[in-house]
mmCIF file with all atom_site columns, C-alpha atoms in Angstrom:
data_model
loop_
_atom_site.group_PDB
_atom_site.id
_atom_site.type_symbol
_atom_site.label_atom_id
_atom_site.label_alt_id
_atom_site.label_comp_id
_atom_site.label_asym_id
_atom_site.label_entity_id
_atom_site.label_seq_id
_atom_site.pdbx_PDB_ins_code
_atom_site.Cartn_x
_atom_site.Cartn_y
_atom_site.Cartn_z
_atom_site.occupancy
_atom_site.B_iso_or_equiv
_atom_site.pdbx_formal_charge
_atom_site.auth_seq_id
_atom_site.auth_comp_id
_atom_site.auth_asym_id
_atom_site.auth_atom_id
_atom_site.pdbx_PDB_model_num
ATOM 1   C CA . UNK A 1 1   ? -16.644 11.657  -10.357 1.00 49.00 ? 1   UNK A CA 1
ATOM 2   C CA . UNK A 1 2   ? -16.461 10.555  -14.105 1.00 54.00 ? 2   UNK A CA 1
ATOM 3   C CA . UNK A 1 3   ? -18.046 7.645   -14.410 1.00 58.00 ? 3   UNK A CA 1
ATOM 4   C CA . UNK A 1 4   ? -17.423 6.838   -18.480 1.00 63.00 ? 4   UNK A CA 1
ATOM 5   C CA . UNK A 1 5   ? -15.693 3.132   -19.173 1.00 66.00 ? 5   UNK A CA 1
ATOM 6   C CA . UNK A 1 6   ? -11.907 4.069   -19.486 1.00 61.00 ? 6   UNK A CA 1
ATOM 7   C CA . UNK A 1 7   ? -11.698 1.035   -21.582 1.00 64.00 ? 7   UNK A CA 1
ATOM 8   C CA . UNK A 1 8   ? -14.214 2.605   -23.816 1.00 60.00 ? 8   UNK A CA 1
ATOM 9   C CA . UNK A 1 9   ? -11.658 5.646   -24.940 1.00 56.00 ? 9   UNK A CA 1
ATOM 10  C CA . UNK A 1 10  ? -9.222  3.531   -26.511 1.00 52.00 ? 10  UNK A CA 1
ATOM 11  C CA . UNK A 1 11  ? -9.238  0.917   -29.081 1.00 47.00 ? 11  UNK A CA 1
ATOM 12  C CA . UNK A 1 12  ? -5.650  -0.002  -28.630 1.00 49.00 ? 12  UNK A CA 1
ATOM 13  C CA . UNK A 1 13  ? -2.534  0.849   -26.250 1.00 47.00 ? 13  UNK A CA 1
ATOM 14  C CA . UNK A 1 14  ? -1.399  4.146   -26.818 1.00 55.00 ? 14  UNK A CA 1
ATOM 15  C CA . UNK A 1 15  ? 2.178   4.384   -28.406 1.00 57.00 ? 15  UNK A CA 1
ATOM 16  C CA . UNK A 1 16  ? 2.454   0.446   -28.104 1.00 54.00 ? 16  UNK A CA 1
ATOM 17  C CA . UNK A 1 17  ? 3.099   -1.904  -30.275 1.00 53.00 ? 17  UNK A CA 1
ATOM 18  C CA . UNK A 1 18  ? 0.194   -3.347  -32.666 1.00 53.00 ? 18  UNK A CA 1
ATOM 19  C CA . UNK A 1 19  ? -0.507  -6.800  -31.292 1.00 51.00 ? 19  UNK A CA 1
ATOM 20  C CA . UNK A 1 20  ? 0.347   -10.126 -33.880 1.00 47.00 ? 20  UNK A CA 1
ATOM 21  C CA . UNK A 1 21  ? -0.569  -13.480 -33.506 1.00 43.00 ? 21  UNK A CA 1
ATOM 22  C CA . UNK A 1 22  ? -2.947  -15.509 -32.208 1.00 44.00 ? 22  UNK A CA 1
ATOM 23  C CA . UNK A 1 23  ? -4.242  -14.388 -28.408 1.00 53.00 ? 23  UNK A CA 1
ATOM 24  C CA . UNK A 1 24  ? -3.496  -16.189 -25.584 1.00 54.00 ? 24  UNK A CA 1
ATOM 25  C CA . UNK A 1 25  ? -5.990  -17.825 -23.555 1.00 55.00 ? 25  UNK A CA 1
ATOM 26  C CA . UNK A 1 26  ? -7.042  -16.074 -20.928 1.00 68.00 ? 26  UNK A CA 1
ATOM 27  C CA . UNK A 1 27  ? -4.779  -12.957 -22.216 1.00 75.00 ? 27  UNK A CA 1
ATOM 28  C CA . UNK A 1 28  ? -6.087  -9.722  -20.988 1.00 80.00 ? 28  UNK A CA 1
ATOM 29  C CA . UNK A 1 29  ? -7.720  -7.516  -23.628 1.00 87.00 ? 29  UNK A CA 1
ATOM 30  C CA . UNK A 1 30  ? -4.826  -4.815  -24.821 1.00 90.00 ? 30  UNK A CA 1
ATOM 31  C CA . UNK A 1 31  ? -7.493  -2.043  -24.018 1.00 91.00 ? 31  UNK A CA 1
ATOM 32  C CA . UNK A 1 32  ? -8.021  -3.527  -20.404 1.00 91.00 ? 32  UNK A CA 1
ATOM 33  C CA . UNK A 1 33  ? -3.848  -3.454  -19.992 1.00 91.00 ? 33  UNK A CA 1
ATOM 34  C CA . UNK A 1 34  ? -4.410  0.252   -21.432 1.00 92.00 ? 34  UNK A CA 1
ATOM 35  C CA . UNK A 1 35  ? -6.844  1.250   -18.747 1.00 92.00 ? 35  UNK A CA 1
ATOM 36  C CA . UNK A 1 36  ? -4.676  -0.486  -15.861 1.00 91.00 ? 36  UNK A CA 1
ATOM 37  C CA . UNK A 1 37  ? -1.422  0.944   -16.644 1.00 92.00 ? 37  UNK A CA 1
ATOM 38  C CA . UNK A 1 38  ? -3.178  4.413   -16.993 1.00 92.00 ? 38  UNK A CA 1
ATOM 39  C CA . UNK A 1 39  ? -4.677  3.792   -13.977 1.00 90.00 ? 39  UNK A CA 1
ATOM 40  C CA . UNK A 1 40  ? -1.676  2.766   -11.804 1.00 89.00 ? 40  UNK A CA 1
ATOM 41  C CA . UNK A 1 41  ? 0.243   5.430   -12.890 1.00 90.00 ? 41  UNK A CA 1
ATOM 42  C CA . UNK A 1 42  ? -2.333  8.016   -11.411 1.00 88.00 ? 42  UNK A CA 1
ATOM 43  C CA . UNK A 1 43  ? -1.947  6.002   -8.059  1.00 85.00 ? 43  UNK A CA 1
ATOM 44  C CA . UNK A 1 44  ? 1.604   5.886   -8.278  1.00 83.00 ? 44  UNK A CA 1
ATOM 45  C CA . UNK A 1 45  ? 1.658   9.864   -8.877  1.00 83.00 ? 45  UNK A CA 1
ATOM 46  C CA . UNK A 1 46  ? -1.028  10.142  -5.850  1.00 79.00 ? 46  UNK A CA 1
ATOM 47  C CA . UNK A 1 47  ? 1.398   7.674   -3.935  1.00 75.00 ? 47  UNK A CA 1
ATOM 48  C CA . UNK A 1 48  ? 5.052   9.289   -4.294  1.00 71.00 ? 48  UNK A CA 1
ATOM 49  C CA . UNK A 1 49  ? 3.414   13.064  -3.223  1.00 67.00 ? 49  UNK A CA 1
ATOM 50  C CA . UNK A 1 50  ? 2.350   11.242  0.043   1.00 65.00 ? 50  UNK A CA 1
ATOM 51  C CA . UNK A 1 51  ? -1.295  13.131  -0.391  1.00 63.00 ? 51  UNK A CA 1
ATOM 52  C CA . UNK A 1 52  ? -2.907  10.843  1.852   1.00 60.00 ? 52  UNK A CA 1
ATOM 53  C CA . UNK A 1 53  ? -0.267  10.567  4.602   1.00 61.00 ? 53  UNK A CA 1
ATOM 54  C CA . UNK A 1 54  ? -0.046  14.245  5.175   1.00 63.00 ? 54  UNK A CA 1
ATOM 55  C CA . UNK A 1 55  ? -2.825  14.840  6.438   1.00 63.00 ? 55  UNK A CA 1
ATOM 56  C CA . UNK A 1 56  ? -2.371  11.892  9.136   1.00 64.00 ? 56  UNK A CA 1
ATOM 57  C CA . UNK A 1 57  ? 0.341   13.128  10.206  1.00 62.00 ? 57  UNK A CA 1
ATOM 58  C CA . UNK A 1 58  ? -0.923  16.838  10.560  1.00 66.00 ? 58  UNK A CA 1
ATOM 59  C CA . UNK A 1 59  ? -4.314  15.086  12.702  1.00 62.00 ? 59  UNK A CA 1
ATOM 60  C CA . UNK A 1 60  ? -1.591  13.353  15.158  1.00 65.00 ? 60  UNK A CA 1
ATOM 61  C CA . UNK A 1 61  ? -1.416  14.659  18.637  1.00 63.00 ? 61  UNK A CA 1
ATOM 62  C CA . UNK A 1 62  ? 2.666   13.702  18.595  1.00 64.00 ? 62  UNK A CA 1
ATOM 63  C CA . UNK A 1 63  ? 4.364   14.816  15.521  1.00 65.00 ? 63  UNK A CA 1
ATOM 64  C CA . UNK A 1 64  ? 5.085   12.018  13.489  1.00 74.00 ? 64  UNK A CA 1
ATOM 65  C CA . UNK A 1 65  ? 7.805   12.291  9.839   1.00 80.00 ? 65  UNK A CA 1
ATOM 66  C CA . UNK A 1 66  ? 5.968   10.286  7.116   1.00 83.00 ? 66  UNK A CA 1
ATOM 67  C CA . UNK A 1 67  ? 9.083   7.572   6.955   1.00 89.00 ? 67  UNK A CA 1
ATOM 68  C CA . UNK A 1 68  ? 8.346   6.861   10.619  1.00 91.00 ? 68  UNK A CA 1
ATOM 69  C CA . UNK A 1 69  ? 4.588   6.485   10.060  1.00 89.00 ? 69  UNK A CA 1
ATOM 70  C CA . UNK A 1 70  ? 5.210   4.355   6.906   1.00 91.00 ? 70  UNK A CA 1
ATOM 71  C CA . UNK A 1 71  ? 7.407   1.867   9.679   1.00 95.00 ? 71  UNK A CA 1
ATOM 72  C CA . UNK A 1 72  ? 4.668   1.875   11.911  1.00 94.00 ? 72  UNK A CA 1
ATOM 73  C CA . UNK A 1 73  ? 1.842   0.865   9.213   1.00 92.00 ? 73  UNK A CA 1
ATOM 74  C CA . UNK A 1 74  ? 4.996   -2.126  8.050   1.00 94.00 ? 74  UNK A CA 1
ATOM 75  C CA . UNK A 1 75  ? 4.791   -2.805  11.815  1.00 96.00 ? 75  UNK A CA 1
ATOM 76  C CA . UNK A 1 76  ? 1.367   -3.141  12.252  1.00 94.00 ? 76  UNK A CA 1
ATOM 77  C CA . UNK A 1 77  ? 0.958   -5.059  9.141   1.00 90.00 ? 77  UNK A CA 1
ATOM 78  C CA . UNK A 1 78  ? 3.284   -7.945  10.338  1.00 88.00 ? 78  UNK A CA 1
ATOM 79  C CA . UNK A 1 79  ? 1.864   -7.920  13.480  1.00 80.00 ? 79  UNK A CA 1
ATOM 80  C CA . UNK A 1 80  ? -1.352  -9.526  12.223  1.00 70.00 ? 80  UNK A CA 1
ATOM 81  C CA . UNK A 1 81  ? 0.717   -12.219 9.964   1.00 71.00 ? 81  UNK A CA 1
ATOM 82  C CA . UNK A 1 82  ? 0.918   -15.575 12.151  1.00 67.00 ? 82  UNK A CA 1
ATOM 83  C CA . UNK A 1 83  ? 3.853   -16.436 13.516  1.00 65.00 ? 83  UNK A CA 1
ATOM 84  C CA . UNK A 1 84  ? 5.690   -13.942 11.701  1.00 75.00 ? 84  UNK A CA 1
ATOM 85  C CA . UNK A 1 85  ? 8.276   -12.032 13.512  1.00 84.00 ? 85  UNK A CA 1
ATOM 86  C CA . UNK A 1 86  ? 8.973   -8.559  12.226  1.00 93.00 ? 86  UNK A CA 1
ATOM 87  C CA . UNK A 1 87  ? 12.151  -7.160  11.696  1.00 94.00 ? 87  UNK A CA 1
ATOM 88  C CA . UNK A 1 88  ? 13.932  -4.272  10.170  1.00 95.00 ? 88  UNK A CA 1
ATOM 89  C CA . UNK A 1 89  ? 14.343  -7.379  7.085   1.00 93.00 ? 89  UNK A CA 1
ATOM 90  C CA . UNK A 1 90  ? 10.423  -7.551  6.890   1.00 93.00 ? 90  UNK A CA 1
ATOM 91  C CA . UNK A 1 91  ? 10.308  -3.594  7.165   1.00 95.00 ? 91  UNK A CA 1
ATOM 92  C CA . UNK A 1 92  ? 12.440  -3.199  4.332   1.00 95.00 ? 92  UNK A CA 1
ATOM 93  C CA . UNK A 1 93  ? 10.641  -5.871  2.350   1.00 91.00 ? 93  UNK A CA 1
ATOM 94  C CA . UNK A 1 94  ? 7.295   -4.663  2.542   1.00 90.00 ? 94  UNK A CA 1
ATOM 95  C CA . UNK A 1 95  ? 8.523   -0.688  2.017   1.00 92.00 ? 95  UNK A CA 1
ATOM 96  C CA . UNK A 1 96  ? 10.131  -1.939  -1.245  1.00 90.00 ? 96  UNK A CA 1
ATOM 97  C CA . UNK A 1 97  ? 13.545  -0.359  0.290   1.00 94.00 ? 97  UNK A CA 1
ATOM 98  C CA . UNK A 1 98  ? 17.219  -1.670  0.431   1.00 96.00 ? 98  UNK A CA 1
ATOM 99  C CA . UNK A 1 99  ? 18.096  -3.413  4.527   1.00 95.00 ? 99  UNK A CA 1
ATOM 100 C CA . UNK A 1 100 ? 19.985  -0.533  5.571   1.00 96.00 ? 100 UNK A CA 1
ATOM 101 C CA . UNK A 1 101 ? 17.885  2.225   4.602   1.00 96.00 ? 101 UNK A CA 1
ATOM 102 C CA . UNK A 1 102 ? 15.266  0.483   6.487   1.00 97.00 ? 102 UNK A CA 1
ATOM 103 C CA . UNK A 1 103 ? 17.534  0.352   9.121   1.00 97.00 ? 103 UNK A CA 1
ATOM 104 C CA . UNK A 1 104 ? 18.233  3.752   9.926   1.00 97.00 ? 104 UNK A CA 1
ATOM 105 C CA . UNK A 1 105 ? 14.208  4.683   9.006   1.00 97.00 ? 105 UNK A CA 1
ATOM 106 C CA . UNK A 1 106 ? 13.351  2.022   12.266  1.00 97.00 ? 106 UNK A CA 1
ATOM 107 C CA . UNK A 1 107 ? 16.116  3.489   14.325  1.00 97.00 ? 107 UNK A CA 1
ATOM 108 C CA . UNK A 1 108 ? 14.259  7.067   13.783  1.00 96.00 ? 108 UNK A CA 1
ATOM 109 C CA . UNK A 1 109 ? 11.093  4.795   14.500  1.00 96.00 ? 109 UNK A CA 1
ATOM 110 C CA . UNK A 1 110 ? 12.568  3.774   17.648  1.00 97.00 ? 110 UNK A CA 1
ATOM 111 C CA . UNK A 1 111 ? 13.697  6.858   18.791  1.00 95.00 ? 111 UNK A CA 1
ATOM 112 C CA . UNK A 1 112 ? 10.749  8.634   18.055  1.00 93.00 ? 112 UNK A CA 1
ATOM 113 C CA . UNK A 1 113 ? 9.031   6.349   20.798  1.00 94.00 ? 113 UNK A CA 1
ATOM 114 C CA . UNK A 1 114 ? 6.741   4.695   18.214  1.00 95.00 ? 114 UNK A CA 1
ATOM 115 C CA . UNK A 1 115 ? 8.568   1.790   17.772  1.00 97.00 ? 115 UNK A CA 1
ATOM 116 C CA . UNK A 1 116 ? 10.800  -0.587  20.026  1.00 97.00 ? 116 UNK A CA 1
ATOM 117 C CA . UNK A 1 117 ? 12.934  -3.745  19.973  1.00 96.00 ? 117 UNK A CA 1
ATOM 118 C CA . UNK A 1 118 ? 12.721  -6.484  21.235  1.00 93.00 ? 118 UNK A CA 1
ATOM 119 C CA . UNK A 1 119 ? 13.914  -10.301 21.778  1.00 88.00 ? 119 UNK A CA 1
ATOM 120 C CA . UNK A 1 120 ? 12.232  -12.903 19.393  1.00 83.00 ? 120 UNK A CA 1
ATOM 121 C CA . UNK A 1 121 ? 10.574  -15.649 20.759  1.00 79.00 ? 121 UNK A CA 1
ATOM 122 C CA . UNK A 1 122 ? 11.767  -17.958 18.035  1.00 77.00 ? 122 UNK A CA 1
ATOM 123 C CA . UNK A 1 123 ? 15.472  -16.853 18.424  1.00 77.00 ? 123 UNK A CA 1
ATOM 124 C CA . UNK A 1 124 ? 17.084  -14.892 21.067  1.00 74.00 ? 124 UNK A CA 1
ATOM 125 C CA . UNK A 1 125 ? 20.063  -13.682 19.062  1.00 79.00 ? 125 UNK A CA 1
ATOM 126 C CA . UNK A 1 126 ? 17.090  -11.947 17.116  1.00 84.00 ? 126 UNK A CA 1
ATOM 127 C CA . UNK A 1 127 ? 16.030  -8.322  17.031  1.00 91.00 ? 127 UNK A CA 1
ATOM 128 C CA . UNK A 1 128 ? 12.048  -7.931  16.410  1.00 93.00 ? 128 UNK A CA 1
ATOM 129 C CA . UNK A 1 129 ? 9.696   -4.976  16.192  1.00 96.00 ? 129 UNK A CA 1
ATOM 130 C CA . UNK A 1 130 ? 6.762   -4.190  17.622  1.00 95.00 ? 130 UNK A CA 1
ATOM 131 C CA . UNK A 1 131 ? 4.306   -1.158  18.232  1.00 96.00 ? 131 UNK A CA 1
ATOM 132 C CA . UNK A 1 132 ? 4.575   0.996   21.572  1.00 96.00 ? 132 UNK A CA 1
ATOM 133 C CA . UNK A 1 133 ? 1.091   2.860   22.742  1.00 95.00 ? 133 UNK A CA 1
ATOM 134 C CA . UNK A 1 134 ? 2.241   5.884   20.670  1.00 92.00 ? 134 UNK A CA 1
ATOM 135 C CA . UNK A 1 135 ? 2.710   3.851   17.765  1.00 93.00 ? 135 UNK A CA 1
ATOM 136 C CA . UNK A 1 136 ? -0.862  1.964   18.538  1.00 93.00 ? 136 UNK A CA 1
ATOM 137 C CA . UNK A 1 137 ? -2.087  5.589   18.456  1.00 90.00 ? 137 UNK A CA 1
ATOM 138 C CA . UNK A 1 138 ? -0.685  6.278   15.124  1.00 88.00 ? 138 UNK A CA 1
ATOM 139 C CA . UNK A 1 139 ? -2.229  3.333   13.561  1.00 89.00 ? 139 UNK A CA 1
ATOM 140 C CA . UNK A 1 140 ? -5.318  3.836   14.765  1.00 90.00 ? 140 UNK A CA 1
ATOM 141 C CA . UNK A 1 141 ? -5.387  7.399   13.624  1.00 86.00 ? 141 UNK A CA 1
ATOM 142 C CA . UNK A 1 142 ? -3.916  6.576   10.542  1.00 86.00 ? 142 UNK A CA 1
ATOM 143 C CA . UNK A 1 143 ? -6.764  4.496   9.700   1.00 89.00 ? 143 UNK A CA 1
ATOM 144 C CA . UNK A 1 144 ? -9.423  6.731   10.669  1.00 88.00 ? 144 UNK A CA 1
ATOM 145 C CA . UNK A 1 145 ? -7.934  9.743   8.403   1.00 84.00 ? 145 UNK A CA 1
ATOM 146 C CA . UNK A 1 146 ? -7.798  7.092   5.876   1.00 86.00 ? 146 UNK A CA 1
ATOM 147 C CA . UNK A 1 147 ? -10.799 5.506   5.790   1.00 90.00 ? 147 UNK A CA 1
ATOM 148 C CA . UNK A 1 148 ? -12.837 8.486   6.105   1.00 88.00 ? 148 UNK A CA 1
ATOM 149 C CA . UNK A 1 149 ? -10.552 9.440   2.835   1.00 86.00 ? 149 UNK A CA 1
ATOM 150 C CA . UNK A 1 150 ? -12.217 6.097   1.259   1.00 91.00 ? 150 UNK A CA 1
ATOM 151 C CA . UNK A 1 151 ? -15.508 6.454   2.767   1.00 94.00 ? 151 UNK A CA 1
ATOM 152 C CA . UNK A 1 152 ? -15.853 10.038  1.007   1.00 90.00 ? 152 UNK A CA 1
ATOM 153 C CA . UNK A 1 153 ? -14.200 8.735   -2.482  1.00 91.00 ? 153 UNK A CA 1
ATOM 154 C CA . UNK A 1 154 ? -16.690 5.621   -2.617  1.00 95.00 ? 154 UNK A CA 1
ATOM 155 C CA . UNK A 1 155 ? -19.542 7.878   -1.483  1.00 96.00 ? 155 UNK A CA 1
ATOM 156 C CA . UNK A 1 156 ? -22.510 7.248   -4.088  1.00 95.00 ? 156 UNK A CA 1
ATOM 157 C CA . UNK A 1 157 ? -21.122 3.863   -5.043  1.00 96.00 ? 157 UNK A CA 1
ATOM 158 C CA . UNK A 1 158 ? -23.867 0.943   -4.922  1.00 96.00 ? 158 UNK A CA 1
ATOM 159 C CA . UNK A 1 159 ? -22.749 -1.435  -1.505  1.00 96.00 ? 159 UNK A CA 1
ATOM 160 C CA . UNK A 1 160 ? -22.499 -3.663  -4.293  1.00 97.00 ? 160 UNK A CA 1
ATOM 161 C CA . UNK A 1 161 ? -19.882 -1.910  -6.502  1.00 97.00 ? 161 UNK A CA 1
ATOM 162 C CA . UNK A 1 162 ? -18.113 -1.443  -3.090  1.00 96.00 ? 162 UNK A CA 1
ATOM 163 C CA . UNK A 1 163 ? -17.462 -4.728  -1.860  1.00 97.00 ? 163 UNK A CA 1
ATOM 164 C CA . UNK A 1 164 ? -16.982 -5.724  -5.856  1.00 96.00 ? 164 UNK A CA 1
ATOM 165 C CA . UNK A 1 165 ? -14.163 -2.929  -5.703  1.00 95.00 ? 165 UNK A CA 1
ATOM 166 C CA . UNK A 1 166 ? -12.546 -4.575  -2.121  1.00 96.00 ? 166 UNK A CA 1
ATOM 167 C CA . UNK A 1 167 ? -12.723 -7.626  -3.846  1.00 96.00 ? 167 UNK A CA 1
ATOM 168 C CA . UNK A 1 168 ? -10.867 -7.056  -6.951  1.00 95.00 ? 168 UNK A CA 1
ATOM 169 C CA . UNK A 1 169 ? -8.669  -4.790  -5.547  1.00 94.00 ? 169 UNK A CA 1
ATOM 170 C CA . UNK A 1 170 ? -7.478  -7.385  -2.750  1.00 94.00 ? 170 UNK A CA 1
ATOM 171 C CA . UNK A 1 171 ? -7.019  -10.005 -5.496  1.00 95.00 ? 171 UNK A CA 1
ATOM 172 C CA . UNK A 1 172 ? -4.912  -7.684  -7.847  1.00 93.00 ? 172 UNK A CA 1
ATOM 173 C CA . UNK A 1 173 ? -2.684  -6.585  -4.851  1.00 90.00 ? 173 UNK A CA 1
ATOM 174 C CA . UNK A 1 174 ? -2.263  -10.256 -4.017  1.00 90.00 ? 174 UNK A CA 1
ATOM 175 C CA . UNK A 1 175 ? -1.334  -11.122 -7.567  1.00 91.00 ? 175 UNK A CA 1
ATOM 176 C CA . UNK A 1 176 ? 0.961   -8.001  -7.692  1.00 87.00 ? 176 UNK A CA 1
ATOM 177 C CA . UNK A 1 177 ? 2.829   -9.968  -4.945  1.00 81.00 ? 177 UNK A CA 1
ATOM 178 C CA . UNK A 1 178 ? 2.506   -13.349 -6.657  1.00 84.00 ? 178 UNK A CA 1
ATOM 179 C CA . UNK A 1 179 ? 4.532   -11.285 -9.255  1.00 86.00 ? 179 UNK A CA 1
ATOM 180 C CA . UNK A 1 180 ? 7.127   -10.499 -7.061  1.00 77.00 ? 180 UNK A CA 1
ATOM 181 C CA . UNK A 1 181 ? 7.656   -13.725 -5.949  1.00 76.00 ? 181 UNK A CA 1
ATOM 182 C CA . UNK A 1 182 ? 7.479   -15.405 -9.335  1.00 74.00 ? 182 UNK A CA 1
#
């Protein structure tokens, strides 16, 4: 594990332009930005080859296709939101995918038996989602194989760097959506 302060390496952005004017207040520092963007494109990279869902899906006793468990984790997600009813619209929304792509992926869902419709409560006319015991299953092995993936990463990190890591991270993701809202 390499330990060295990324924002150390570099003085400035690499290949961006030199920065004029007076700062902002509160603007980040343009080595910080440096050491994010480097950052998130290694996790994006990590991310599109599916590296950690793989081997979730190879651990499950049912086979599972990776679209299918990415529905189920959407699923289970909105299922802990109050008084939010999930649909294929909230499916596609937190995927980052057009309505009818999300569509077909929750019909596989649904045929796969991890997955089924039903009525909402607010609205009759209204098709929801929710988790079958298969799909329950999934979840629950999903997050083992994943937070034993976590729990080996953080491994000689300080309980304090830890929960300072949680922290920050939660608060970036939740600005990230901020963003998207904005």
């Amino acid at each position: 594990m390499s330990t060295s302060d990324p924002i150390q390496k570099r003085s400035r952005p690499r290949g961006g332009p030199e920065k004029s004017g007076p700062e902002k207040s509160g603007a980040a520092d343009p080595a910080v930005l440096d050491a994010v963007e480097l950052a998130m494109i290694r996790i994006r990279r990590r991310q599109s080859r599916r590296s950690l869902a793989r081997p979730v899906v190879r651990g499950m006793a049912e086979p599972v296709d990776l679209n299918t468990l990415a529905v189920v984790d959407a699923v289970d997600e909105g299922a802990g939101e109050d008084g939010r009813d999930v649909t294929v619209g909230f499916v596609a929304d937190r995927l980052a995918i057009d309505p009818s792509r999300a569509s077909r992926i929750v019909a596989d869902a649904v045929r796969s038996g991890f997955v089924r419709r039903v009525a909402s409560q607010e609205d009759g006319r209204r098709s929801c989602l929710e988790l079958t015991a298969a799909g329950r299953d999934a979840v629950a092995a999903a997050h083992i194989t994943r937070q034993r993936f976590y729990s080996a990463v953080l491994d000689g990190w300080s309980g304090e760097e830890q929960r300072d890591f949680a922290r920050l991270l939660t608060k970036f993701v939740h600005c990230l959506d901020d963003a998207d809202r904005a």
